[in-house]
Amino acid sequence: MRIKKYMAAWLGICVLALSGFSACADQYRTSDSQEEETDETKTQLYVQNFSGGFGSDWLYALADRFEEFYKDESFEPGKVGVQVRIERARTDGISLLADLDATPAEVFFNESVYYYDYLAQDLLLDISDVMTEPLSEYGEEGTIEDKMTDEQKSYYQSGGKYYGIPHYAGYNGIVYDKDLFDEYNLYFKNEPGRSVLINSPDDEKSAGPDGKTGTSDDGFPATYDEFYQLCDAMVEMGITPFVWAGQYYDTYVEKVMYAMCVDHEGLEQTMLNYTFGGKEGGVATNLIGEVENGSYEKLGDMKITVENAYNLWRSEGKYLSMKFFEKIVKNRDYYTKNVFSPAHLYTEAQKDFIESRPEGTPIAMILEGCWWENEAKSVIAECGDRNGEEYAPENRHFGMMPLPKASDDDIGKKNTIVDTHYSLGFIKKSIAPSKIEVAKKFLKFACTDESLSEFTVLTNTVKALKYEMTEENLGKMTYFGKSVYQLHNNSDIVYPYSSEDVYLDNQSRLSVHNSYYSIVGGGEKARPITYMRESVSNGADEYFNGMYVYQQRNWENVYGRYYD
């Protein structure tokens, strides 16, 4: 197995100890409201879950079905059946790394798990059999490995073995209030050569970003220019286009900005940022020269290897997505007053969005992740309780908006989305040998189509695997959940990692969170959203040009040892 000490910089700042772990009965529940005593006649399996915005309802349901499935099977001498004990994680995977063996938990579901850091410390159990054996005992023909993309298979195999399973998917984007859009007719009309909003629901809607009529994106802005036109129309109608969390404004806006970059670049070009073309090199087809007053020239195709990969920081997608958000953040009418206030928590942003209709000035959109509705479901319910049946959860309709394309030339390009959460399911290597079999069966059971579908129904989000939902299960989901599933199923997906040594040794530098360093405004201390908002003009141009200079200046010092 190829084992190295990856991401020392992360470990240096993530040494927070996880205190207070114990196996006391009151820590473990079968639901959020029901405690459960230990049944010594059964095998106990301890499972830790980082609930975050995805919650734990899916895990309680999974545990109940698993216990029922194996109620008559013995995994330890003198015991029959399984009791799954669920514990809520106190931290994400970065900090968990320091104290994994301090907790009694044996199976883990977490996010921000930098996989090769865990492998470097030999913390994970080999689960290759879980990944490659058929799921026939659960009525399926294929394997979990069959549900992974080629990029996932390459990344998660170390020395030809698997030690973890992709968990949930975290997609960031623009969430819209469909009921508000319907009420105010905030859709474009199918009128060739013109961009005008419909006058009534009976008007035929435009083709949208996919360039086809009769599909789910009909009527939505097809281009950046149409998106601005829509925002201007909202302002004229007394609608505030946007809210987002001031608490994390740089992260929330940048992740959507990167999502727009990925959608423009596509899967193959985006993956060059993580593979650098591999051993044979790759070809970058979408690079541009220095930008001046919004103008630039496209460069020709360029072969990319690790020696010259700093050129990837002048991709057209990076620039255009920055330029898109520069116009948003510089137009004060486009967002609520508190989106740059650190005191404006993400929960307050969600509350502002949900309650703006009917309790205030309507807000049309929020920059959020695919988990937001599950995270905010209690706020949605409370709004319904106050304002009547029309605003009850079953009558609220939110959706993930299809991202607009940069220009008319890009309309019709397939959607490409990016999963930013680095989530993982795994078993710790220090598990008692007597528990290995039941722990492996639990991970395997969690990745059956039935379990993946159940997760999707209960969270209205998706797992980072390939699977098909039945119409019956789709019918149990919210409008928002269906839009997330549709996006997941109909898009190319970038998982922002690779098995190349240069990536594995430098994951913190090359992660989604660190995609936008520049020499301007103090370099790493200045984030693009802050710089563009505070600059007088052409902040996106300056910041973009500075990204290329920053990477070029530092490249050989950081990555020179990987040169042939």
Coordinates of C-alpha atoms in Angstrom, one line a residue:
M1 CA 0.0 0.0 0.0
R2 CA 1.2 3.5 -0.9
I3 CA 1.2 5.3 2.4
K4 CA 2.5 8.8 3.0
K5 CA 2.0 11.6 5.5
Y6 CA -0.5 13.7 3.6
M7 CA -1.5 17.2 4.4
A8 CA 0.7 18.0 7.3
A9 CA -0.6 21.6 7.2
W10 CA -4.1 20.4 8.0
L11 CA -2.9 18.2 10.9
G12 CA -1.0 21.1 12.4
I13 CA -4.2 23.1 12.8
C14 CA -6.5 20.2 13.6
V15 CA -5.3 18.8 16.9
L16 CA -8.5 19.5 18.9
A17 CA -9.2 16.5 21.2
L18 CA -12.5 14.8 21.2
S19 CA -13.4 14.7 24.8
G20 CA -16.1 12.8 26.7
F21 CA -16.5 9.7 24.6
S22 CA -18.0 6.8 26.5
A23 CA -20.3 3.9 25.8
C24 CA -23.0 5.0 28.3
A25 CA -26.4 4.0 27.3
D26 CA -27.8 7.5 27.3
Q27 CA -25.5 8.5 24.4
Y28 CA -27.1 6.0 22.0
R29 CA -30.6 6.3 20.5
T30 CA -32.8 4.5 18.0
S31 CA -34.4 7.9 17.2
D32 CA -34.0 11.5 18.2
S33 CA -36.6 11.0 21.0
Q34 CA -36.2 7.5 22.2
E35 CA -33.3 6.2 24.3
E36 CA -32.4 2.5 24.2
E37 CA -30.8 0.3 26.9
T38 CA -28.2 -2.2 25.9
D39 CA -29.5 -5.7 25.1
E40 CA -26.7 -8.0 26.1
T41 CA -28.3 -10.9 24.3
K42 CA -27.4 -9.2 21.0
T43 CA -24.2 -8.0 19.3
Q44 CA -23.8 -4.3 19.7
L45 CA -22.6 -2.4 16.7
Y46 CA -21.5 1.2 17.5
V47 CA -22.0 3.7 14.6
Q48 CA -21.0 7.3 14.7
N49 CA -22.7 9.8 12.3
F50 CA -21.8 13.4 11.5
S51 CA -25.4 14.6 11.0
G52 CA -24.7 18.1 9.7
G53 CA -27.4 19.3 7.4
F54 CA -28.3 15.7 6.5
G55 CA -29.5 14.6 9.9
S56 CA -29.7 11.1 11.3
D57 CA -33.2 10.0 10.4
W58 CA -31.9 8.0 7.5
L59 CA -29.5 6.1 9.9
Y60 CA -32.2 5.3 12.4
A61 CA -34.3 3.8 9.6
L62 CA -31.3 1.9 8.2
A63 CA -30.5 0.5 11.6
D64 CA -34.1 -0.6 12.2
R65 CA -34.1 -2.5 8.8
F66 CA -30.6 -4.0 9.5
E67 CA -31.6 -5.2 12.9
E68 CA -34.8 -6.8 11.5
F69 CA -32.8 -8.5 8.6
Y70 CA -30.3 -10.1 10.9
K71 CA -32.5 -10.7 13.9
D72 CA -31.9 -14.5 13.8
E73 CA -28.2 -14.5 12.9
S74 CA -25.4 -14.9 15.4
F75 CA -22.2 -12.9 15.1
E76 CA -20.8 -13.6 18.5
P77 CA -20.9 -16.7 20.7
G78 CA -24.0 -16.8 22.9
K79 CA -25.7 -13.8 21.1
V80 CA -28.4 -13.7 18.5
G81 CA -29.3 -10.6 16.5
V82 CA -27.8 -7.1 16.3
Q83 CA -28.3 -3.9 18.2
V84 CA -27.1 -0.8 16.3
R85 CA -26.1 1.9 18.7
I86 CA -26.0 5.4 17.1
E87 CA -23.8 8.2 18.3
R88 CA -23.7 11.7 16.9
A89 CA -20.2 12.9 15.9
R90 CA -18.9 15.9 17.7
T91 CA -16.7 17.0 14.9
D92 CA -16.0 16.5 11.2
G93 CA -13.4 14.2 9.7
I94 CA -10.5 16.6 9.9
S95 CA -10.5 16.8 13.7
L96 CA -11.7 13.2 14.2
L97 CA -8.5 12.0 12.7
A98 CA -6.6 12.8 15.9
D99 CA -8.8 10.7 18.2
L100 CA -10.5 8.1 16.1
D101 CA -9.6 5.3 18.4
A102 CA -10.7 7.2 21.5
T103 CA -14.3 6.6 20.7
P104 CA -16.1 3.3 21.0
A105 CA -17.7 3.7 17.6
E106 CA -16.7 1.2 15.0
V107 CA -18.5 2.3 11.9
F108 CA -18.3 6.0 10.8
F109 CA -20.1 8.3 8.4
N110 CA -18.5 11.7 8.2
E111 CA -17.5 14.6 6.0
S112 CA -14.3 16.5 5.4
V113 CA -12.5 13.2 5.6
Y114 CA -9.2 13.5 3.8
Y115 CA -9.0 9.8 3.0
Y116 CA -5.2 9.4 2.5
D117 CA -4.5 11.2 5.9
Y118 CA -6.4 8.3 7.5
L119 CA -4.5 5.8 5.4
A120 CA -1.2 7.4 6.3
Q121 CA -1.9 6.6 10.0
D122 CA -3.2 3.1 9.1
L123 CA -6.6 3.7 10.8
L124 CA -9.0 2.1 8.3
L125 CA -10.0 -1.5 7.9
D126 CA -9.7 -3.1 4.5
I127 CA -13.2 -3.4 3.1
S128 CA -12.4 -4.6 -0.5
D129 CA -14.7 -7.5 -0.1
V130 CA -17.6 -5.2 0.8
M131 CA -17.0 -3.1 -2.4
T132 CA -16.4 -5.9 -4.9
E133 CA -18.7 -8.8 -3.7
P134 CA -22.2 -9.0 -5.3
L135 CA -25.1 -7.6 -3.3
S136 CA -27.0 -10.8 -4.0
E137 CA -27.8 -11.5 -0.4
Y138 CA -29.9 -8.3 -0.6
G139 CA -31.5 -9.2 -3.9
E140 CA -29.2 -7.2 -6.2
E141 CA -26.9 -8.4 -9.0
G142 CA -24.1 -5.8 -9.0
T143 CA -21.6 -4.6 -6.5
I144 CA -21.0 -1.3 -4.7
E145 CA -18.0 -0.7 -6.9
D146 CA -20.4 -0.8 -9.9
K147 CA -22.1 2.3 -8.4
M148 CA -18.9 4.4 -8.4
T149 CA -17.5 6.5 -11.2
D150 CA -14.1 5.7 -12.7
E151 CA -12.6 8.7 -10.8
Q152 CA -14.0 7.4 -7.5
K153 CA -12.6 3.9 -8.1
S154 CA -9.2 5.2 -8.9
Y155 CA -9.1 7.5 -5.8
Y156 CA -10.5 5.0 -3.2
Q157 CA -8.3 2.1 -4.3
S158 CA -4.9 2.3 -2.5
G159 CA -2.6 -0.6 -3.3
G160 CA -5.5 -2.2 -5.1
K161 CA -7.6 -2.3 -1.9
Y162 CA -10.6 -0.2 -0.7
Y163 CA -10.8 1.3 2.8
G164 CA -13.8 3.6 2.5
I165 CA -17.1 4.2 0.7
P166 CA -18.3 7.6 -0.7
H167 CA -21.1 8.8 1.5
Y168 CA -23.5 11.8 0.8
A169 CA -23.0 14.3 -2.0
G170 CA -22.7 18.0 -1.3
Y171 CA -23.7 20.2 -4.2
N172 CA -23.8 24.0 -3.8
G173 CA -25.9 26.2 -6.0
I174 CA -28.8 28.6 -6.3
V175 CA -32.0 27.6 -4.5
Y176 CA -35.2 29.3 -5.6
D177 CA -38.7 29.7 -4.2
K178 CA -40.8 28.1 -7.0
D179 CA -44.1 29.4 -5.5
L180 CA -42.7 32.9 -5.7
F181 CA -41.5 32.4 -9.2
D182 CA -45.0 31.1 -10.2
E183 CA -46.8 33.9 -8.5
Y184 CA -44.8 36.6 -10.2
N185 CA -44.3 34.8 -13.5
L186 CA -40.5 35.0 -13.1
Y187 CA -39.8 32.9 -16.2
F188 CA -38.7 33.8 -19.7
K189 CA -41.0 33.5 -22.6
N190 CA -40.3 31.3 -25.7
E191 CA -39.9 34.2 -28.1
P192 CA -37.0 33.8 -30.5
G193 CA -34.6 36.7 -30.6
R194 CA -35.9 38.3 -27.4
S195 CA -35.5 37.8 -23.7
V196 CA -38.8 38.8 -22.1
L197 CA -40.7 37.4 -19.1
I198 CA -43.9 35.6 -19.5
N199 CA -47.2 37.4 -18.8
S200 CA -49.2 34.4 -17.5
P201 CA -48.7 30.8 -16.7
D202 CA -50.3 29.9 -20.0
D203 CA -47.4 31.5 -22.0
E204 CA -44.9 29.0 -23.5
K205 CA -41.6 29.2 -21.6
S206 CA -38.2 29.5 -23.2
A207 CA -35.9 26.5 -23.7
G208 CA -33.7 27.4 -20.7
P209 CA -30.0 26.5 -20.3
D210 CA -30.3 23.1 -21.9
G211 CA -31.6 24.6 -25.1
K212 CA -34.6 22.2 -25.3
T213 CA -38.3 23.0 -24.6
G214 CA -40.4 20.6 -22.7
T215 CA -37.7 20.0 -20.0
S216 CA -37.5 20.9 -16.3
D217 CA -35.3 24.0 -16.9
D218 CA -37.8 25.7 -19.3
G219 CA -38.2 29.4 -18.5
F220 CA -35.1 29.8 -16.4
P221 CA -32.3 32.2 -17.4
A222 CA -30.3 30.5 -20.2
T223 CA -27.4 32.9 -19.9
Y224 CA -25.7 35.2 -17.4
D225 CA -27.2 38.2 -19.1
E226 CA -30.7 36.8 -18.8
F227 CA -30.0 36.1 -15.1
Y228 CA -29.1 39.8 -14.5
Q229 CA -32.3 40.7 -16.4
L230 CA -34.3 38.5 -14.1
C231 CA -32.7 40.1 -11.0
D232 CA -33.5 43.6 -12.3
A233 CA -37.1 42.6 -13.0
M234 CA -37.4 41.2 -9.4
V235 CA -36.1 44.5 -8.0
E236 CA -38.7 46.4 -10.0
M237 CA -41.4 44.1 -8.6
G238 CA -40.3 44.7 -5.0
I239 CA -38.6 41.3 -4.7
T240 CA -35.1 40.9 -3.2
P241 CA -33.2 38.5 -5.5
F242 CA -30.8 37.0 -3.0
V243 CA -29.9 36.2 0.6
W244 CA -26.9 34.1 1.8
A245 CA -25.2 33.6 5.1
G246 CA -23.0 36.5 6.2
Q247 CA -21.3 34.1 8.7
Y248 CA -19.7 32.2 5.8
Y249 CA -20.2 34.6 2.9
D250 CA -16.8 33.8 1.4
T251 CA -17.4 30.1 1.6
Y252 CA -21.0 30.1 0.4
V253 CA -20.5 32.4 -2.5
E254 CA -17.2 30.9 -3.6
K255 CA -18.6 27.4 -3.6
V256 CA -21.4 28.5 -5.9
M257 CA -18.9 30.4 -8.0
Y258 CA -16.7 27.3 -8.3
A259 CA -19.9 25.3 -9.2
M260 CA -20.4 27.8 -12.1
C261 CA -16.8 27.4 -13.1
V262 CA -17.1 23.6 -13.2
D263 CA -20.3 23.8 -15.2
H264 CA -18.5 26.0 -17.8
E265 CA -15.4 23.9 -17.9
G266 CA -17.0 20.4 -18.0
L267 CA -15.8 17.2 -16.4
E268 CA -12.6 16.5 -18.4
Q269 CA -11.2 20.1 -18.2
T270 CA -12.0 20.4 -14.5
M271 CA -10.3 17.1 -13.6
L272 CA -7.0 18.5 -14.9
N273 CA -6.9 20.6 -11.8
Y274 CA -6.6 17.4 -9.8
T275 CA -4.8 15.0 -12.1
F276 CA -2.6 17.5 -14.0
G277 CA -3.1 15.1 -16.9
G278 CA -1.6 12.1 -15.2
K279 CA 1.6 10.5 -16.3
E280 CA 1.0 11.2 -20.0
G281 CA -0.2 14.8 -19.5
G282 CA -3.5 16.3 -20.6
V283 CA -4.7 19.0 -22.9
A284 CA -6.2 22.2 -21.6
T285 CA -8.6 23.7 -24.2
N286 CA -10.2 26.6 -22.4
L287 CA -7.4 28.9 -21.2
I288 CA -7.3 32.7 -21.7
G289 CA -4.7 35.4 -21.7
E290 CA -4.6 38.4 -19.4
V291 CA -7.9 40.2 -18.9
E292 CA -8.2 43.9 -19.3
N293 CA -11.5 45.8 -18.9
G294 CA -13.4 42.6 -19.4
S295 CA -11.6 41.7 -22.7
Y296 CA -9.3 38.7 -23.3
E297 CA -8.1 36.4 -26.0
K298 CA -8.5 32.6 -25.9
L299 CA -5.2 30.7 -26.0
G300 CA -4.7 27.6 -28.1
D301 CA -4.7 24.1 -26.8
M302 CA -2.0 23.6 -24.2
K303 CA -0.5 20.3 -23.0
I304 CA -0.6 20.2 -19.2
T305 CA 1.8 18.4 -17.0
V306 CA 2.8 19.0 -13.4
E307 CA 5.6 21.3 -14.6
N308 CA 3.2 23.9 -16.1
A309 CA -0.1 23.2 -14.4
Y310 CA -0.2 26.7 -13.0
N311 CA -1.7 27.7 -16.3
L312 CA -4.9 26.0 -15.2
W313 CA -5.5 29.1 -13.0
R314 CA -6.3 31.1 -16.1
S315 CA -9.2 29.0 -17.3
E316 CA -12.1 30.8 -18.9
G317 CA -14.5 29.2 -16.4
K318 CA -12.6 30.6 -13.4
Y319 CA -12.8 34.1 -14.9
L320 CA -16.4 34.1 -16.1
S321 CA -17.7 32.7 -12.8
M322 CA -15.9 35.4 -10.9
K323 CA -17.2 38.1 -13.3
F324 CA -20.7 36.7 -12.8
F325 CA -20.6 37.2 -9.1
E326 CA -18.8 40.5 -9.3
K327 CA -21.9 42.0 -10.9
I328 CA -24.0 40.4 -8.2
V329 CA -22.1 41.6 -5.2
K330 CA -21.6 45.1 -6.6
N331 CA -25.3 45.6 -7.1
R332 CA -26.7 46.5 -3.7
D333 CA -30.3 45.9 -4.8
Y334 CA -29.6 42.3 -5.5
Y335 CA -29.3 41.1 -1.9
T336 CA -30.4 41.6 1.7
K337 CA -28.5 44.0 3.9
N338 CA -26.8 41.4 6.2
V339 CA -25.2 39.0 3.7
F340 CA -21.7 40.3 4.5
S341 CA -22.2 40.5 8.3
P342 CA -20.3 37.8 10.3
A343 CA -23.2 37.9 12.8
H344 CA -25.7 36.7 10.1
L345 CA -25.7 33.0 10.8
Y346 CA -26.6 30.4 8.1
T347 CA -29.7 29.5 10.1
E348 CA -30.8 33.1 10.0
A349 CA -30.3 33.3 6.3
Q350 CA -32.4 30.2 5.8
K351 CA -35.0 31.7 8.1
D352 CA -35.0 35.0 6.2
F353 CA -35.5 33.2 2.9
I354 CA -38.3 30.9 4.2
E355 CA -40.2 33.6 6.1
S356 CA -39.9 36.4 3.6
R357 CA -43.0 35.1 2.0
P358 CA -45.5 36.0 3.4
E359 CA -43.9 37.8 6.4
G360 CA -41.8 40.4 4.7
T361 CA -40.2 41.5 1.5
P362 CA -40.1 38.4 -0.7
I363 CA -36.7 36.9 -1.3
A364 CA -36.4 34.8 -4.4
M365 CA -33.2 32.9 -4.0
I366 CA -30.6 31.7 -1.5
L367 CA -27.0 30.5 -2.1
E368 CA -27.0 27.2 -0.3
G369 CA -26.3 23.5 -0.6
C370 CA -28.4 20.5 -1.5
W371 CA -28.9 19.7 2.2
W372 CA -30.4 23.1 3.1
E373 CA -34.1 22.0 3.0
N374 CA -33.5 19.1 5.3
E375 CA -31.5 21.3 7.6
A376 CA -34.3 24.0 7.7
K377 CA -37.4 21.7 7.8
S378 CA -38.3 22.8 11.3
V379 CA -38.3 26.5 10.2
I380 CA -40.5 25.6 7.2
A381 CA -42.9 23.9 9.5
E382 CA -43.0 26.8 12.0
C383 CA -43.7 29.2 9.2
G384 CA -46.6 27.0 8.1
D385 CA -48.0 26.9 11.6
R386 CA -48.1 30.7 11.8
N387 CA -49.4 31.4 8.3
G388 CA -51.8 28.7 7.5
E389 CA -52.1 25.7 5.1
E390 CA -50.8 27.5 2.0
Y391 CA -47.4 27.7 3.8
A392 CA -47.4 24.2 5.3
P393 CA -44.3 22.1 4.4
E394 CA -46.2 20.0 1.9
N395 CA -47.3 23.1 0.1
R396 CA -43.9 24.8 -0.1
H397 CA -41.9 24.3 -3.3
F398 CA -38.2 25.1 -3.5
G399 CA -35.8 23.9 -6.2
M400 CA -32.2 23.8 -7.2
M401 CA -32.0 26.2 -10.1
P402 CA -30.2 25.0 -13.3
L403 CA -27.2 27.3 -13.6
P404 CA -27.2 29.7 -16.4
K405 CA -24.6 29.5 -19.1
A406 CA -22.0 32.1 -19.8
S407 CA -23.3 33.0 -23.3
D408 CA -25.6 31.8 -26.1
D409 CA -22.7 29.6 -27.5
D410 CA -22.8 27.5 -24.3
I411 CA -26.5 26.9 -24.3
G412 CA -27.2 23.2 -24.6
K413 CA -23.9 22.0 -23.0
K414 CA -24.5 19.2 -20.5
N415 CA -24.6 20.2 -16.8
T416 CA -21.5 19.5 -14.8
I417 CA -21.7 19.7 -11.0
V418 CA -19.1 19.3 -8.2
D419 CA -19.3 17.5 -4.9
T420 CA -17.4 19.6 -2.3
H421 CA -17.9 17.5 0.9
Y422 CA -15.3 14.8 0.9
S423 CA -17.7 12.5 2.8
L424 CA -16.8 8.9 3.7
G425 CA -18.2 5.7 5.3
F426 CA -15.6 3.5 6.9
I427 CA -14.7 1.0 9.6
K428 CA -11.8 1.7 11.9
K429 CA -9.0 -0.8 11.8
S430 CA -8.9 -1.2 15.6
I431 CA -12.4 -2.8 15.7
A432 CA -12.6 -6.0 17.7
P433 CA -12.1 -9.0 15.4
S434 CA -15.4 -10.4 16.5
K435 CA -17.2 -7.3 15.2
I436 CA -15.6 -7.2 11.7
E437 CA -18.2 -9.3 10.0
V438 CA -21.3 -7.4 11.3
A439 CA -19.6 -4.1 10.6
K440 CA -18.9 -5.0 7.0
K441 CA -22.4 -6.2 6.5
F442 CA -23.7 -2.9 7.8
L443 CA -21.7 -0.9 5.4
K444 CA -22.8 -3.2 2.6
F445 CA -26.4 -3.0 3.6
A446 CA -26.2 0.8 3.7
C447 CA -25.3 0.8 0.0
T448 CA -28.0 -1.3 -1.4
D449 CA -30.4 0.4 -3.8
E450 CA -33.1 0.2 -1.2
S451 CA -31.0 1.9 1.4
L452 CA -29.7 4.6 -1.0
S453 CA -33.3 5.3 -2.0
E454 CA -34.4 5.4 1.6
F455 CA -31.7 7.9 2.4
T456 CA -32.8 10.1 -0.6
V457 CA -36.5 10.0 0.5
L458 CA -35.7 10.8 4.1
T459 CA -33.2 13.6 3.5
N460 CA -34.3 14.9 0.0
T461 CA -30.7 14.8 -0.9
V462 CA -28.5 12.2 -2.6
K463 CA -25.7 9.7 -2.0
A464 CA -22.5 10.1 -3.9
L465 CA -23.1 6.9 -5.9
K466 CA -25.1 5.9 -9.0
Y467 CA -28.6 4.5 -8.3
E468 CA -32.1 4.7 -9.7
M469 CA -35.1 5.8 -7.7
T470 CA -38.5 4.2 -8.3
E471 CA -41.5 6.4 -9.2
E472 CA -43.1 5.3 -5.9
N473 CA -40.1 6.6 -3.9
L474 CA -39.8 9.8 -6.0
G475 CA -43.5 10.4 -5.1
K476 CA -42.6 10.6 -1.4
M477 CA -40.0 13.4 -1.9
T478 CA -40.4 17.1 -1.8
Y479 CA -40.2 19.2 -4.9
F480 CA -36.8 20.3 -3.9
G481 CA -35.6 16.7 -3.3
K482 CA -36.7 15.7 -6.7
S483 CA -34.8 18.6 -8.3
V484 CA -31.6 17.6 -6.5
Y485 CA -32.0 14.0 -7.6
Q486 CA -32.7 15.1 -11.2
L487 CA -29.6 17.3 -11.1
H488 CA -27.5 14.4 -9.7
N489 CA -28.8 11.9 -12.3
N490 CA -28.6 14.2 -15.4
S491 CA -25.2 15.8 -14.9
D492 CA -21.6 14.9 -15.2
I493 CA -20.2 14.9 -11.6
V494 CA -16.8 16.2 -10.6
Y495 CA -15.4 14.5 -7.5
P496 CA -12.5 16.9 -6.8
Y497 CA -9.7 14.5 -6.0
S498 CA -7.4 12.1 -7.8
S499 CA -4.9 9.3 -7.1
E500 CA -2.0 11.2 -8.5
D501 CA 0.9 11.7 -6.0
V502 CA 1.0 15.4 -6.5
Y503 CA -2.6 15.7 -5.5
L504 CA -2.4 13.2 -2.6
D505 CA 0.6 15.1 -1.1
N506 CA -1.1 18.5 -1.4
Q507 CA -4.8 18.0 -1.0
S508 CA -5.3 21.0 1.2
R509 CA -3.6 23.3 -1.4
L510 CA -5.7 21.8 -4.2
S511 CA -9.0 21.4 -2.5
V512 CA -12.1 23.2 -3.7
H513 CA -11.7 25.6 -0.7
N514 CA -8.4 26.9 -2.0
S515 CA -9.2 27.4 -5.6
Y516 CA -8.9 31.2 -5.6
Y517 CA -5.6 32.5 -4.2
S518 CA -4.2 35.6 -5.8
I519 CA -1.4 38.2 -5.4
V520 CA -3.9 41.1 -5.1
G521 CA -5.2 42.5 -1.8
G522 CA -2.7 40.7 0.4
G523 CA -2.6 37.3 -1.4
E524 CA -4.1 34.5 0.6
K525 CA -5.7 36.9 3.1
A526 CA -8.0 38.3 0.4
R527 CA -10.8 36.2 -0.9
P528 CA -12.2 37.0 -4.3
I529 CA -15.7 38.0 -3.1
T530 CA -14.3 40.5 -0.6
Y531 CA -11.9 41.9 -3.1
M532 CA -14.4 42.3 -5.9
R533 CA -17.0 43.8 -3.6
E534 CA -14.5 46.4 -2.2
S535 CA -12.7 47.2 -5.5
V536 CA -13.8 50.3 -7.5
S537 CA -14.0 48.5 -10.8
N538 CA -12.7 45.5 -12.7
G539 CA -12.0 43.6 -9.4
A540 CA -12.6 40.3 -11.1
D541 CA -10.1 41.1 -13.8
E542 CA -7.4 42.1 -11.3
Y543 CA -8.0 39.1 -9.0
F544 CA -8.1 36.7 -11.9
N545 CA -4.8 38.0 -13.4
G546 CA -3.3 37.8 -9.9
M547 CA -4.3 34.1 -9.5
Y548 CA -2.1 33.1 -12.4
V549 CA 0.8 35.2 -11.2
Y550 CA 0.4 33.8 -7.7
Q551 CA 0.5 30.2 -8.9
Q552 CA 3.3 30.7 -11.3
R553 CA 5.5 32.3 -8.7
N554 CA 5.1 29.5 -6.2
W555 CA 4.7 26.5 -8.4
E556 CA 8.3 25.2 -8.7
N557 CA 8.9 25.7 -5.0
V558 CA 5.8 23.6 -4.1
Y559 CA 5.6 21.1 -6.8
G560 CA 9.1 21.0 -8.3
R561 CA 9.9 17.6 -6.7
Y562 CA 7.3 16.0 -8.9
Y563 CA 8.9 17.0 -12.1
D564 CA 10.4 14.2 -14.2

